[in-house]
Short mmCIF file of N, CA, C and O in Angstrom, two decimals:
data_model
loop_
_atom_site.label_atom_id
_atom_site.label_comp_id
_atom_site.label_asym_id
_atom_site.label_seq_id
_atom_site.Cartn_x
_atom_site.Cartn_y
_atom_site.Cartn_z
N UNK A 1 32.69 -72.33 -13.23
CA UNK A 1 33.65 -72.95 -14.13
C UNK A 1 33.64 -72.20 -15.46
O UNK A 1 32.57 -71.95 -16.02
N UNK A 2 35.05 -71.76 -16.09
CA UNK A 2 34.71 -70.85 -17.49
C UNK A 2 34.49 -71.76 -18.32
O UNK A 2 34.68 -72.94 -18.04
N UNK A 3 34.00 -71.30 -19.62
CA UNK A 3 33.26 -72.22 -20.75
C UNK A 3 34.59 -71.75 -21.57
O UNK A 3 35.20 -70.69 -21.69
N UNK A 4 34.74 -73.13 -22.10
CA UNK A 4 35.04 -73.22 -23.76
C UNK A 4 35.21 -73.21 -24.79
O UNK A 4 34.96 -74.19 -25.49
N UNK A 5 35.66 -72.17 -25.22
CA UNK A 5 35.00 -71.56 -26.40
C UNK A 5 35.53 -72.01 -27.80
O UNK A 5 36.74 -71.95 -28.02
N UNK A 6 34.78 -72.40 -28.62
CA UNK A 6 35.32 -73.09 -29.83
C UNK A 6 34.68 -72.10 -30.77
O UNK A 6 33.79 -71.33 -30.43
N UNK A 7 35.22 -72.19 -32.02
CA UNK A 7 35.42 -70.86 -32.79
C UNK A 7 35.42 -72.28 -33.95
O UNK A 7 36.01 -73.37 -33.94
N UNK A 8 34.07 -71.37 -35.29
CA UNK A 8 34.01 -72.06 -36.23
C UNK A 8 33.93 -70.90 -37.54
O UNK A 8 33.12 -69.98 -37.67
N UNK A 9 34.97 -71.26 -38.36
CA UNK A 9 34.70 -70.53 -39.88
C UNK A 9 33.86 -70.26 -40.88
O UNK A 9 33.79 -71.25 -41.61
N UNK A 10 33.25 -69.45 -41.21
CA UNK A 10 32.45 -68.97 -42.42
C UNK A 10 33.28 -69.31 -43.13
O UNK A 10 32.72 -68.58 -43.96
N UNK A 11 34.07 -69.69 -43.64
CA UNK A 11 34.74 -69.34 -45.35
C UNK A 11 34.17 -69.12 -46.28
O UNK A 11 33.54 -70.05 -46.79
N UNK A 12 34.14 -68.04 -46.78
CA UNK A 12 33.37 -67.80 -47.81
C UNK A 12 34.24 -67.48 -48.79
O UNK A 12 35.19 -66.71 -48.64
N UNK A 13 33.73 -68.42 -50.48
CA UNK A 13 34.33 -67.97 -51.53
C UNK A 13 33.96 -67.47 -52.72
O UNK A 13 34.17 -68.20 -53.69
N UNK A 14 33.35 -66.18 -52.94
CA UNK A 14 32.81 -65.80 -53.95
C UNK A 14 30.75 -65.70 -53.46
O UNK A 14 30.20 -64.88 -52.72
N UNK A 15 30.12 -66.86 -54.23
CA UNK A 15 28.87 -66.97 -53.10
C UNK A 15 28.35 -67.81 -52.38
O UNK A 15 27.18 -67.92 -52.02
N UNK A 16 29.85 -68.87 -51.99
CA UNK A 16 29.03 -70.08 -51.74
C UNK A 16 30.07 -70.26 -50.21
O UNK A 16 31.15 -69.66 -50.14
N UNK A 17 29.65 -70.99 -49.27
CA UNK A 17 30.65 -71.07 -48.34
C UNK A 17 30.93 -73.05 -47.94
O UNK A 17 30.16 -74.00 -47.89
N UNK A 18 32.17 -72.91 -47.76
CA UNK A 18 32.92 -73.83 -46.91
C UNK A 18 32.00 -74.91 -46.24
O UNK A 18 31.58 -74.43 -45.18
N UNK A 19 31.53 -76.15 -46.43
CA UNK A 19 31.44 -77.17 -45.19
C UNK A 19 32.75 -78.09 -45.27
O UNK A 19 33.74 -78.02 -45.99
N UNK A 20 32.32 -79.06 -44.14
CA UNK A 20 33.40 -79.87 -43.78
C UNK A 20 32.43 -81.13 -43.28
O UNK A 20 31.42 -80.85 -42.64
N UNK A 21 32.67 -82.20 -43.51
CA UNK A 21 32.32 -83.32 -43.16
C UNK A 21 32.83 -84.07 -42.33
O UNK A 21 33.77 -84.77 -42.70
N UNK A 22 32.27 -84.15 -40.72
CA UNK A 22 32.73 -84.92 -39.87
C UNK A 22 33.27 -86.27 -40.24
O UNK A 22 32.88 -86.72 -41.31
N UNK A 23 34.23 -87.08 -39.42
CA UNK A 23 34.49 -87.96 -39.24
C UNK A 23 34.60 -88.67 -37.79
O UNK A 23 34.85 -89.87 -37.76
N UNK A 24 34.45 -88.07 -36.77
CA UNK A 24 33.95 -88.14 -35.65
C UNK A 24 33.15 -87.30 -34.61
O UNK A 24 32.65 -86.47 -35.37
N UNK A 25 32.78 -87.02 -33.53
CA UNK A 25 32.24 -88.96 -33.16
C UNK A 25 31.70 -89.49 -33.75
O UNK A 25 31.43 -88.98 -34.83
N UNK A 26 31.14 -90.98 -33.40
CA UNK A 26 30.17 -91.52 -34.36
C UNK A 26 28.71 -91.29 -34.52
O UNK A 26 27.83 -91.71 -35.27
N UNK A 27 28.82 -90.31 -33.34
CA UNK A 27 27.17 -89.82 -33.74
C UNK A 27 27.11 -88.85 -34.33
O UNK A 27 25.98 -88.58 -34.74
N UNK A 28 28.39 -87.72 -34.71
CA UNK A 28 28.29 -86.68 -35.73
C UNK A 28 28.60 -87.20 -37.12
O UNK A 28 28.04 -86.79 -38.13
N UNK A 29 29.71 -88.33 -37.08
CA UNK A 29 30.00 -88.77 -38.32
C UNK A 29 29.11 -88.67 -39.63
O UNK A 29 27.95 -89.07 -39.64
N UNK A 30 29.64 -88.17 -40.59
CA UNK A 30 28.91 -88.17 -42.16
C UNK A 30 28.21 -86.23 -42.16
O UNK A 30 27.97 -85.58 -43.17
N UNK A 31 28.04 -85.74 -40.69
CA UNK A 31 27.29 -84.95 -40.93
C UNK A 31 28.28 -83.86 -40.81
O UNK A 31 29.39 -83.92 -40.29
N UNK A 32 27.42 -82.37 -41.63
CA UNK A 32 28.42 -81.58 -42.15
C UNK A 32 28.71 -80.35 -40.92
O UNK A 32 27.79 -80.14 -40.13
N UNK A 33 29.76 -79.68 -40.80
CA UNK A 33 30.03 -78.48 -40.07
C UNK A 33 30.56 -77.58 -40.12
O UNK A 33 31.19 -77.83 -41.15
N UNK A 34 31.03 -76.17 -39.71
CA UNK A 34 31.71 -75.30 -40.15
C UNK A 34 32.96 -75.57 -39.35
O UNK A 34 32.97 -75.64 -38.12
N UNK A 35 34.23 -75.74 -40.25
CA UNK A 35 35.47 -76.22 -39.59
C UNK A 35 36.00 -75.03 -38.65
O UNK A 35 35.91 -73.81 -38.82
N UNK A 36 36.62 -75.80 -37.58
CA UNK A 36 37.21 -75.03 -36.31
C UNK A 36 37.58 -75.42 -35.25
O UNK A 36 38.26 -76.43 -35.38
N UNK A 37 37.39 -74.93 -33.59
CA UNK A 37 38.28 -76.06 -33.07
C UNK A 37 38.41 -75.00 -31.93
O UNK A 37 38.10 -73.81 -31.87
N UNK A 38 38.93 -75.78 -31.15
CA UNK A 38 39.39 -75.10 -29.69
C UNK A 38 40.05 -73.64 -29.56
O UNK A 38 40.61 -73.30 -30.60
N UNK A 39 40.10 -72.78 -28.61
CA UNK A 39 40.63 -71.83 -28.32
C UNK A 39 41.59 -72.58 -27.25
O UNK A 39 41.02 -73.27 -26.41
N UNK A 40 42.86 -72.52 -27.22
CA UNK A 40 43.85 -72.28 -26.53
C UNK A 40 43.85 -71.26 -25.36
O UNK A 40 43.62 -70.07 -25.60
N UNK A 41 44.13 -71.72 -23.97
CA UNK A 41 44.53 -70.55 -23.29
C UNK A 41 46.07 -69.21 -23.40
O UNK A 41 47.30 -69.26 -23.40
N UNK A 42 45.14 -68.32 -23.46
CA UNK A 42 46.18 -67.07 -23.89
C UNK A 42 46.12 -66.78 -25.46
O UNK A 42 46.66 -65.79 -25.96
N UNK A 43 45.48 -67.65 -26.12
CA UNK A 43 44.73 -67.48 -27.76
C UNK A 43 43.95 -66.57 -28.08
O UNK A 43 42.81 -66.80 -27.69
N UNK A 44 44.08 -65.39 -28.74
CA UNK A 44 43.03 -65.26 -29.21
C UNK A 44 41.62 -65.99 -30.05
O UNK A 44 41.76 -67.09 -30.58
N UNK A 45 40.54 -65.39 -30.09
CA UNK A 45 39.69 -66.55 -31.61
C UNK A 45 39.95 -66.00 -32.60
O UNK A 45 39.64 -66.87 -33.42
N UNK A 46 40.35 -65.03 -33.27
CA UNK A 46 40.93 -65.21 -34.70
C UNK A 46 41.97 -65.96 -35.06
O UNK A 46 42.14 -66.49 -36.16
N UNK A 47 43.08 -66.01 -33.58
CA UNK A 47 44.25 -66.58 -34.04
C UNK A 47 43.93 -68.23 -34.11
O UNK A 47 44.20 -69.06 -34.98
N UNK A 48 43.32 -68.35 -32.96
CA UNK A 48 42.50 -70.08 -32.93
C UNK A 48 42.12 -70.53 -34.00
O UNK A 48 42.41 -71.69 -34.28
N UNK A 49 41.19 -69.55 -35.11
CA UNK A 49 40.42 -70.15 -36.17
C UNK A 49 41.65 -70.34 -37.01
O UNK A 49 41.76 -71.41 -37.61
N UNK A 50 42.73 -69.31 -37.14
CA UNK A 50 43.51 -68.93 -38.37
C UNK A 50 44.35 -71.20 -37.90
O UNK A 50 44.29 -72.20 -38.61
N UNK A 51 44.82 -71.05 -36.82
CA UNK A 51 45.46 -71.95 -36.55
C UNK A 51 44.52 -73.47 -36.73
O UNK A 51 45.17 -74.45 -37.09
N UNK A 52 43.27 -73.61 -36.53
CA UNK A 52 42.73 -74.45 -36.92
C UNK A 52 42.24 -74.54 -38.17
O UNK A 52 41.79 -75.61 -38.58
N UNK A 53 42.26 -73.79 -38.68
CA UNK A 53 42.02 -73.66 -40.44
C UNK A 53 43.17 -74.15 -41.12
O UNK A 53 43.11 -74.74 -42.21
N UNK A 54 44.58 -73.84 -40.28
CA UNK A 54 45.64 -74.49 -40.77
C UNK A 54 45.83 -76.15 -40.39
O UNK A 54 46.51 -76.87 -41.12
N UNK A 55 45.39 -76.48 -39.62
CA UNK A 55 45.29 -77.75 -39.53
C UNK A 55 44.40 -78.55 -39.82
O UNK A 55 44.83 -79.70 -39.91
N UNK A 56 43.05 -78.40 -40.05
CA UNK A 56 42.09 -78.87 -40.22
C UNK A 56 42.13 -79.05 -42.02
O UNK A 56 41.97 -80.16 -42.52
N UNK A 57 42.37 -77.79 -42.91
CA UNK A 57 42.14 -77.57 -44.40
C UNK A 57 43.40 -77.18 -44.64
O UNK A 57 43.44 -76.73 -45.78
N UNK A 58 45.05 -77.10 -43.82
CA UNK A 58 46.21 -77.00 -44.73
C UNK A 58 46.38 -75.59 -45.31
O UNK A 58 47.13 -75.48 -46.28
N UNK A 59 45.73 -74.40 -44.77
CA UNK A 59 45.46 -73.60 -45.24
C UNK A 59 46.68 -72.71 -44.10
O UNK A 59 46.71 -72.84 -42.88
N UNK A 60 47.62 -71.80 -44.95
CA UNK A 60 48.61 -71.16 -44.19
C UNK A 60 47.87 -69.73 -43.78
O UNK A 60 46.81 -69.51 -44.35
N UNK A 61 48.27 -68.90 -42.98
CA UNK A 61 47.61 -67.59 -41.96
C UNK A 61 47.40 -66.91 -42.73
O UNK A 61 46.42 -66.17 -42.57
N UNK A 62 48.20 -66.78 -43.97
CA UNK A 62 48.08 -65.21 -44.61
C UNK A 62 47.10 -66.03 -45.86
O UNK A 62 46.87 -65.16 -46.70
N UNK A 63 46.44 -67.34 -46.29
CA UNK A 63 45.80 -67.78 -46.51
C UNK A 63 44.42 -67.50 -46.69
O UNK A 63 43.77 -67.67 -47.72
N UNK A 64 43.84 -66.84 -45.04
CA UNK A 64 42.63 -66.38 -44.66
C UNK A 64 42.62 -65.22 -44.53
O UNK A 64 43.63 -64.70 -45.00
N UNK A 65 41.53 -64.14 -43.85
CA UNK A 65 41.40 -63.05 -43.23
C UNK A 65 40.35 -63.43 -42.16
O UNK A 65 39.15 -63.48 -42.43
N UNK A 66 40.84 -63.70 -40.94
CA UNK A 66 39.21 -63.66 -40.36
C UNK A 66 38.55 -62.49 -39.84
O UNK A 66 39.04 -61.60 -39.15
N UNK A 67 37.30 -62.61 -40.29
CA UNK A 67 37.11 -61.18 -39.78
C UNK A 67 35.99 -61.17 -38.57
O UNK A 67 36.28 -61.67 -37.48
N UNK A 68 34.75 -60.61 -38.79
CA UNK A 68 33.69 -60.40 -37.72
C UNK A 68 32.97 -61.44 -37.56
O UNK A 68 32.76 -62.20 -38.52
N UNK A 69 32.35 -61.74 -36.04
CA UNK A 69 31.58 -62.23 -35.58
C UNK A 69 29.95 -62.64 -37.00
O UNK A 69 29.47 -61.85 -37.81
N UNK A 70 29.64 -63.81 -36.80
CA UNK A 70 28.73 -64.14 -37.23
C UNK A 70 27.59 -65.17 -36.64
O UNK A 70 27.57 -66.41 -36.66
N UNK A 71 26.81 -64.38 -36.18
CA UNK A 71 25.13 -64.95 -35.97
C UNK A 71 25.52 -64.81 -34.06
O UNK A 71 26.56 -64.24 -33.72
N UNK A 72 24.71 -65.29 -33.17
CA UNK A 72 25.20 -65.64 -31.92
C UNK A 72 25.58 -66.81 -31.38
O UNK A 72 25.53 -67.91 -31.93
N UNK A 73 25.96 -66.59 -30.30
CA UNK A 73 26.79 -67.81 -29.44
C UNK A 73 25.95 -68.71 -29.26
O UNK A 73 24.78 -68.41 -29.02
N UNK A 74 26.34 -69.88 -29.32
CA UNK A 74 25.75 -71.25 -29.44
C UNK A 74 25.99 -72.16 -28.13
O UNK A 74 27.01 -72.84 -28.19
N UNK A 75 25.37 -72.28 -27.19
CA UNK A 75 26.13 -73.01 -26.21
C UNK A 75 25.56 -74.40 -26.08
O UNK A 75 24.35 -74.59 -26.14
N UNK A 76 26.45 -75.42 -25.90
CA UNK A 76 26.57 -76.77 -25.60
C UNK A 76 26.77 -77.46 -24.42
O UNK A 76 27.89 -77.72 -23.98
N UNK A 77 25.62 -77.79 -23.85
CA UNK A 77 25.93 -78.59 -22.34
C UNK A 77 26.84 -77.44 -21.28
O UNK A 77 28.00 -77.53 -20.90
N UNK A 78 26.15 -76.71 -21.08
CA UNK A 78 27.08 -75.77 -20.13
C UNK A 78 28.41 -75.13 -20.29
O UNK A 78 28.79 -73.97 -20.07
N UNK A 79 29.15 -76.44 -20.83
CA UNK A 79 30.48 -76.14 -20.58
C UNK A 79 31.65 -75.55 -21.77
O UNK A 79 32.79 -75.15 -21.57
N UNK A 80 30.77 -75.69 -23.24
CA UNK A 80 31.14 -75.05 -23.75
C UNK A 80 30.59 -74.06 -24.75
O UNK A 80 29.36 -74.04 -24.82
N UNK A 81 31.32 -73.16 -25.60
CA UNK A 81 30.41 -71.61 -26.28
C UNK A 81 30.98 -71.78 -27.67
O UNK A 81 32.18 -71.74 -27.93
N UNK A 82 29.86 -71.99 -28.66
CA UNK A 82 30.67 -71.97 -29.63
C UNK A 82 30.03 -70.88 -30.68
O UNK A 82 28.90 -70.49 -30.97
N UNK A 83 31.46 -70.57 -31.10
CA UNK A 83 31.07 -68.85 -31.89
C UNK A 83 31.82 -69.02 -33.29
O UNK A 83 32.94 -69.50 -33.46
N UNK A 84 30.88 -68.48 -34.32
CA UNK A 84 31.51 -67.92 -35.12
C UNK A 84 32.07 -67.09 -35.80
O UNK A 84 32.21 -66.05 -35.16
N UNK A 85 32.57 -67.00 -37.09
CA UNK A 85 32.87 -65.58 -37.90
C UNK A 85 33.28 -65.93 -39.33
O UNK A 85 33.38 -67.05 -39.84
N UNK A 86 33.47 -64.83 -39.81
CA UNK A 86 33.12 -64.63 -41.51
C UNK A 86 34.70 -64.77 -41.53
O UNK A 86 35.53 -64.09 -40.94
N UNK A 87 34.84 -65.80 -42.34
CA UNK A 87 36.82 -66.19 -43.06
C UNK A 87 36.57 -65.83 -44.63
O UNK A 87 35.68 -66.40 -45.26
N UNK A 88 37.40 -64.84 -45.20
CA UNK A 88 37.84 -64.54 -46.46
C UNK A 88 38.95 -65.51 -46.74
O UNK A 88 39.95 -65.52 -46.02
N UNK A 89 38.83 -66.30 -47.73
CA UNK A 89 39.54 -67.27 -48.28
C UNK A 89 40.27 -66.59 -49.11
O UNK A 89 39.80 -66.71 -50.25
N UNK A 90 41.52 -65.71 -49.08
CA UNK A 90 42.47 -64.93 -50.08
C UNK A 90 43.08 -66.05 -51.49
O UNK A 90 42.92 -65.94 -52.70
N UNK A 91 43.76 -67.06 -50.71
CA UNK A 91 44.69 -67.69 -51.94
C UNK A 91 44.53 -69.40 -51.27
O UNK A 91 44.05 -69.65 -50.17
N UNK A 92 44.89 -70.09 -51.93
CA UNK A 92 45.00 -71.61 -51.67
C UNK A 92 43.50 -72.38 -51.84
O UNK A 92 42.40 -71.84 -51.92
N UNK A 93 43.79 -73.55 -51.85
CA UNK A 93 42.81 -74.73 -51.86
C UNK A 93 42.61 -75.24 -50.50
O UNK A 93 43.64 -75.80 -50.13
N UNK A 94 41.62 -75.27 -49.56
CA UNK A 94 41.98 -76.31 -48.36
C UNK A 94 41.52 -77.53 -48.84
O UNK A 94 40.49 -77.62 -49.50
N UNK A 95 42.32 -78.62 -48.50
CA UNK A 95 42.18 -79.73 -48.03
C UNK A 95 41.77 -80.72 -46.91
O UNK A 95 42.59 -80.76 -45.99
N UNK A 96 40.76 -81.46 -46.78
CA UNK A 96 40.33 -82.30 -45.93
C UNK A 96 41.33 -83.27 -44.63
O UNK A 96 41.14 -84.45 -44.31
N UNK A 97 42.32 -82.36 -44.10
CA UNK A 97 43.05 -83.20 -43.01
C UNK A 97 42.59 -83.87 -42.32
O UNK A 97 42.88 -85.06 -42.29
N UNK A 98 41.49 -83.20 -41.36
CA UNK A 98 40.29 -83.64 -40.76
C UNK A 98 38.94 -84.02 -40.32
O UNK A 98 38.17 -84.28 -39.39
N UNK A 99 39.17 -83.86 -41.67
CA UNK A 99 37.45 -84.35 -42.22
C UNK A 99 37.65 -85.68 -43.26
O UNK A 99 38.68 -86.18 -43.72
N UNK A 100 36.33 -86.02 -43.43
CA UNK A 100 36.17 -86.98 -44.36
C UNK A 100 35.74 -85.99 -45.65
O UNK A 100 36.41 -86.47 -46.56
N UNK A 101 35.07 -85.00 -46.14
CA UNK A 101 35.22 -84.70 -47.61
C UNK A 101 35.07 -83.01 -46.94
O UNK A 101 34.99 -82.62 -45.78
N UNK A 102 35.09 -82.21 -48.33
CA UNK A 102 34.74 -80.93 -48.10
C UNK A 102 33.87 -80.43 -48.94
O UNK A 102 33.83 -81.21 -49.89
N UNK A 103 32.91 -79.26 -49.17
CA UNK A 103 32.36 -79.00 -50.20
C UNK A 103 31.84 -77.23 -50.41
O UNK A 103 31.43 -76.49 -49.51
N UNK A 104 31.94 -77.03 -51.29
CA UNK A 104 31.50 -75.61 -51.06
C UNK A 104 29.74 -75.77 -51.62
O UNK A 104 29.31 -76.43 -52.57
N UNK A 105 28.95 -74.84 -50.58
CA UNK A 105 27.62 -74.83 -51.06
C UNK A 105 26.76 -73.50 -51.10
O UNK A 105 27.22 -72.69 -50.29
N UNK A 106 25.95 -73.15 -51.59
CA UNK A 106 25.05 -71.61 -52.07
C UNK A 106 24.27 -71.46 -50.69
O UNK A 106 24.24 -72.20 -49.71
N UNK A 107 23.71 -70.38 -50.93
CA UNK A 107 22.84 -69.81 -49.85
C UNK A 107 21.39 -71.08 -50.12
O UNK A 107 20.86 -71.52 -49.10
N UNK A 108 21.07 -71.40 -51.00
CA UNK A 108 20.16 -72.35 -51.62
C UNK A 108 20.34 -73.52 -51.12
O UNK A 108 19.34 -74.13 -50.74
N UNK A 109 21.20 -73.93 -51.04
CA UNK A 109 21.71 -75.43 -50.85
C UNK A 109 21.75 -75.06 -49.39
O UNK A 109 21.14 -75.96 -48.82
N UNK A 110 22.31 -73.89 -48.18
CA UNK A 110 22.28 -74.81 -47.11
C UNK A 110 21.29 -75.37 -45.98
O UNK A 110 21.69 -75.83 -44.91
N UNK A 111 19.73 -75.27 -46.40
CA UNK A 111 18.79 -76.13 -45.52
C UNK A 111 19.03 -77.13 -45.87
O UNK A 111 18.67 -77.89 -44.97
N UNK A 112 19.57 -77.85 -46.92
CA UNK A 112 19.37 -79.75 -47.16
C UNK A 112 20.63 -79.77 -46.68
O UNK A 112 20.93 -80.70 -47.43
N UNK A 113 21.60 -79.56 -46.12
CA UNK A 113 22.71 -80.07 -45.41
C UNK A 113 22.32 -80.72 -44.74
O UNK A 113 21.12 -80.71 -44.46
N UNK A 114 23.48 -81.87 -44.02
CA UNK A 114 23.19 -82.76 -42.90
C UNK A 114 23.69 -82.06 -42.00
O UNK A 114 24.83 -82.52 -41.95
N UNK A 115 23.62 -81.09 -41.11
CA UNK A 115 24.56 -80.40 -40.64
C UNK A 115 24.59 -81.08 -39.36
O UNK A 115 23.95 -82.11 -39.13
N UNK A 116 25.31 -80.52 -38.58
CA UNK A 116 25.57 -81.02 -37.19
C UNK A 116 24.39 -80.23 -36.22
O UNK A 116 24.15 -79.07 -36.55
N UNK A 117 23.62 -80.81 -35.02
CA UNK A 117 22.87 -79.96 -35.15
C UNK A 117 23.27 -78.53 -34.14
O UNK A 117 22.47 -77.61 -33.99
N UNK A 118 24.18 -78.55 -33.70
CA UNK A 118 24.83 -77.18 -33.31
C UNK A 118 24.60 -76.34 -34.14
O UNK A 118 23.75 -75.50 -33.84
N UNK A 119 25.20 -76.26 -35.37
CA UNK A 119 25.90 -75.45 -36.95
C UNK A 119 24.22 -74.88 -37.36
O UNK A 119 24.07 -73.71 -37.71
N UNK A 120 23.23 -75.64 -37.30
CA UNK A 120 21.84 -75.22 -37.30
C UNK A 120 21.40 -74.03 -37.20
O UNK A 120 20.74 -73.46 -38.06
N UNK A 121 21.74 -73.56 -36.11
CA UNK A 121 22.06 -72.33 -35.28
C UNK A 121 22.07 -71.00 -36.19
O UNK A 121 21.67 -69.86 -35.91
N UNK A 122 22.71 -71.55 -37.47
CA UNK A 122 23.90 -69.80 -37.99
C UNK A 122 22.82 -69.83 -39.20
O UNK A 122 22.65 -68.74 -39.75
N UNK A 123 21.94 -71.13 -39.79
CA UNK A 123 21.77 -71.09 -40.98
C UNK A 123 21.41 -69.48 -41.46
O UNK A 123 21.84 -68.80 -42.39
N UNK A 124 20.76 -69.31 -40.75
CA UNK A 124 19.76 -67.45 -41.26
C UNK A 124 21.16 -66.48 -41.16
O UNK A 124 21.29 -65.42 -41.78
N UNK A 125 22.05 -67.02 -40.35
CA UNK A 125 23.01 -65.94 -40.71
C UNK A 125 23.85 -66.34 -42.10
O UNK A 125 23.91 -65.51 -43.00
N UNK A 126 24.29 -67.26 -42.20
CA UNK A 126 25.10 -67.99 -43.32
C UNK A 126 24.41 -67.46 -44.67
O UNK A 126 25.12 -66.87 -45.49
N UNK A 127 23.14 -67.64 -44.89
CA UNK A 127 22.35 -67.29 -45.29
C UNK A 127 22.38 -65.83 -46.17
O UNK A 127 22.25 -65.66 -47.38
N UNK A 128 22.59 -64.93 -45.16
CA UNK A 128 22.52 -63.36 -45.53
C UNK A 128 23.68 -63.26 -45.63
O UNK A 128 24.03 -62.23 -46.20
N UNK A 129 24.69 -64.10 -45.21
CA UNK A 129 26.08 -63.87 -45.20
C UNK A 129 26.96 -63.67 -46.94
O UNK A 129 27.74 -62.91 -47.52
N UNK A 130 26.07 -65.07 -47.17
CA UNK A 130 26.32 -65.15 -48.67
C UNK A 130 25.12 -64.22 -49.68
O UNK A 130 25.22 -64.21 -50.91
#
């Protein structure tokens, strides 16, 4: 059976990067993640992230840059792969569509996150990223 692949954003702005605060399920609820979202069949994952970045934070294509792969693949219960990469935030504000808050945080700040514990995964990359 092929896996799933969900594709999550670095945004990085200056030195601090992008979380997003779940609002569901209720066992992720409150806790924080790197926003993103399904791959579509026949999608690329840049175009996936660019398109879930637009829905998730309101943020239009020419908005972002996504660029390279960041840290390795993360897999969840078999069935799905979740990957990230480094988003250059060019112009705009995102907004919380689908989240409950947003926040930008330092290389310092992200071990005390509540993170999701998937997102766990990237800290050492996130890390060097910023």
């Amino acid at each position: 059976m092929p896996t799933q692949i969900v594709v999550a954003g670095a945004v990085i702005r200056g030195s601090t990067l992008l979380v997003a605060q779940r609002t569901r399920p209720p066992e992720l609820a409150g806790r924080w993640e790197l926003p993103g979202g399904k791959v579509a069949p026949g999608e690329s994952e840049p175009d996936a992230l660019a398109r879930e970045l637009a829905e998730e934070l309101g943020l239009r294509a020419d908005d972002v840059v996504v660029g390279d792969r960041l840290g390795a693949d993360i897999a969840l219960d078999g069935a799905v792969t979740l990957r990230a990469y480094r988003v250059r935030l060019i112009r705009g504000e995102p907004h919380p569509h689908d989240h409950r808050a947003l926040r930008w945080v330092s290389a310092q700040e992200l071990p005390g996150v509540d993170w999701v514990p998937a997102d766990r995964g990237w800290l050492n990359d996130l890390a060097a990223a910023l």
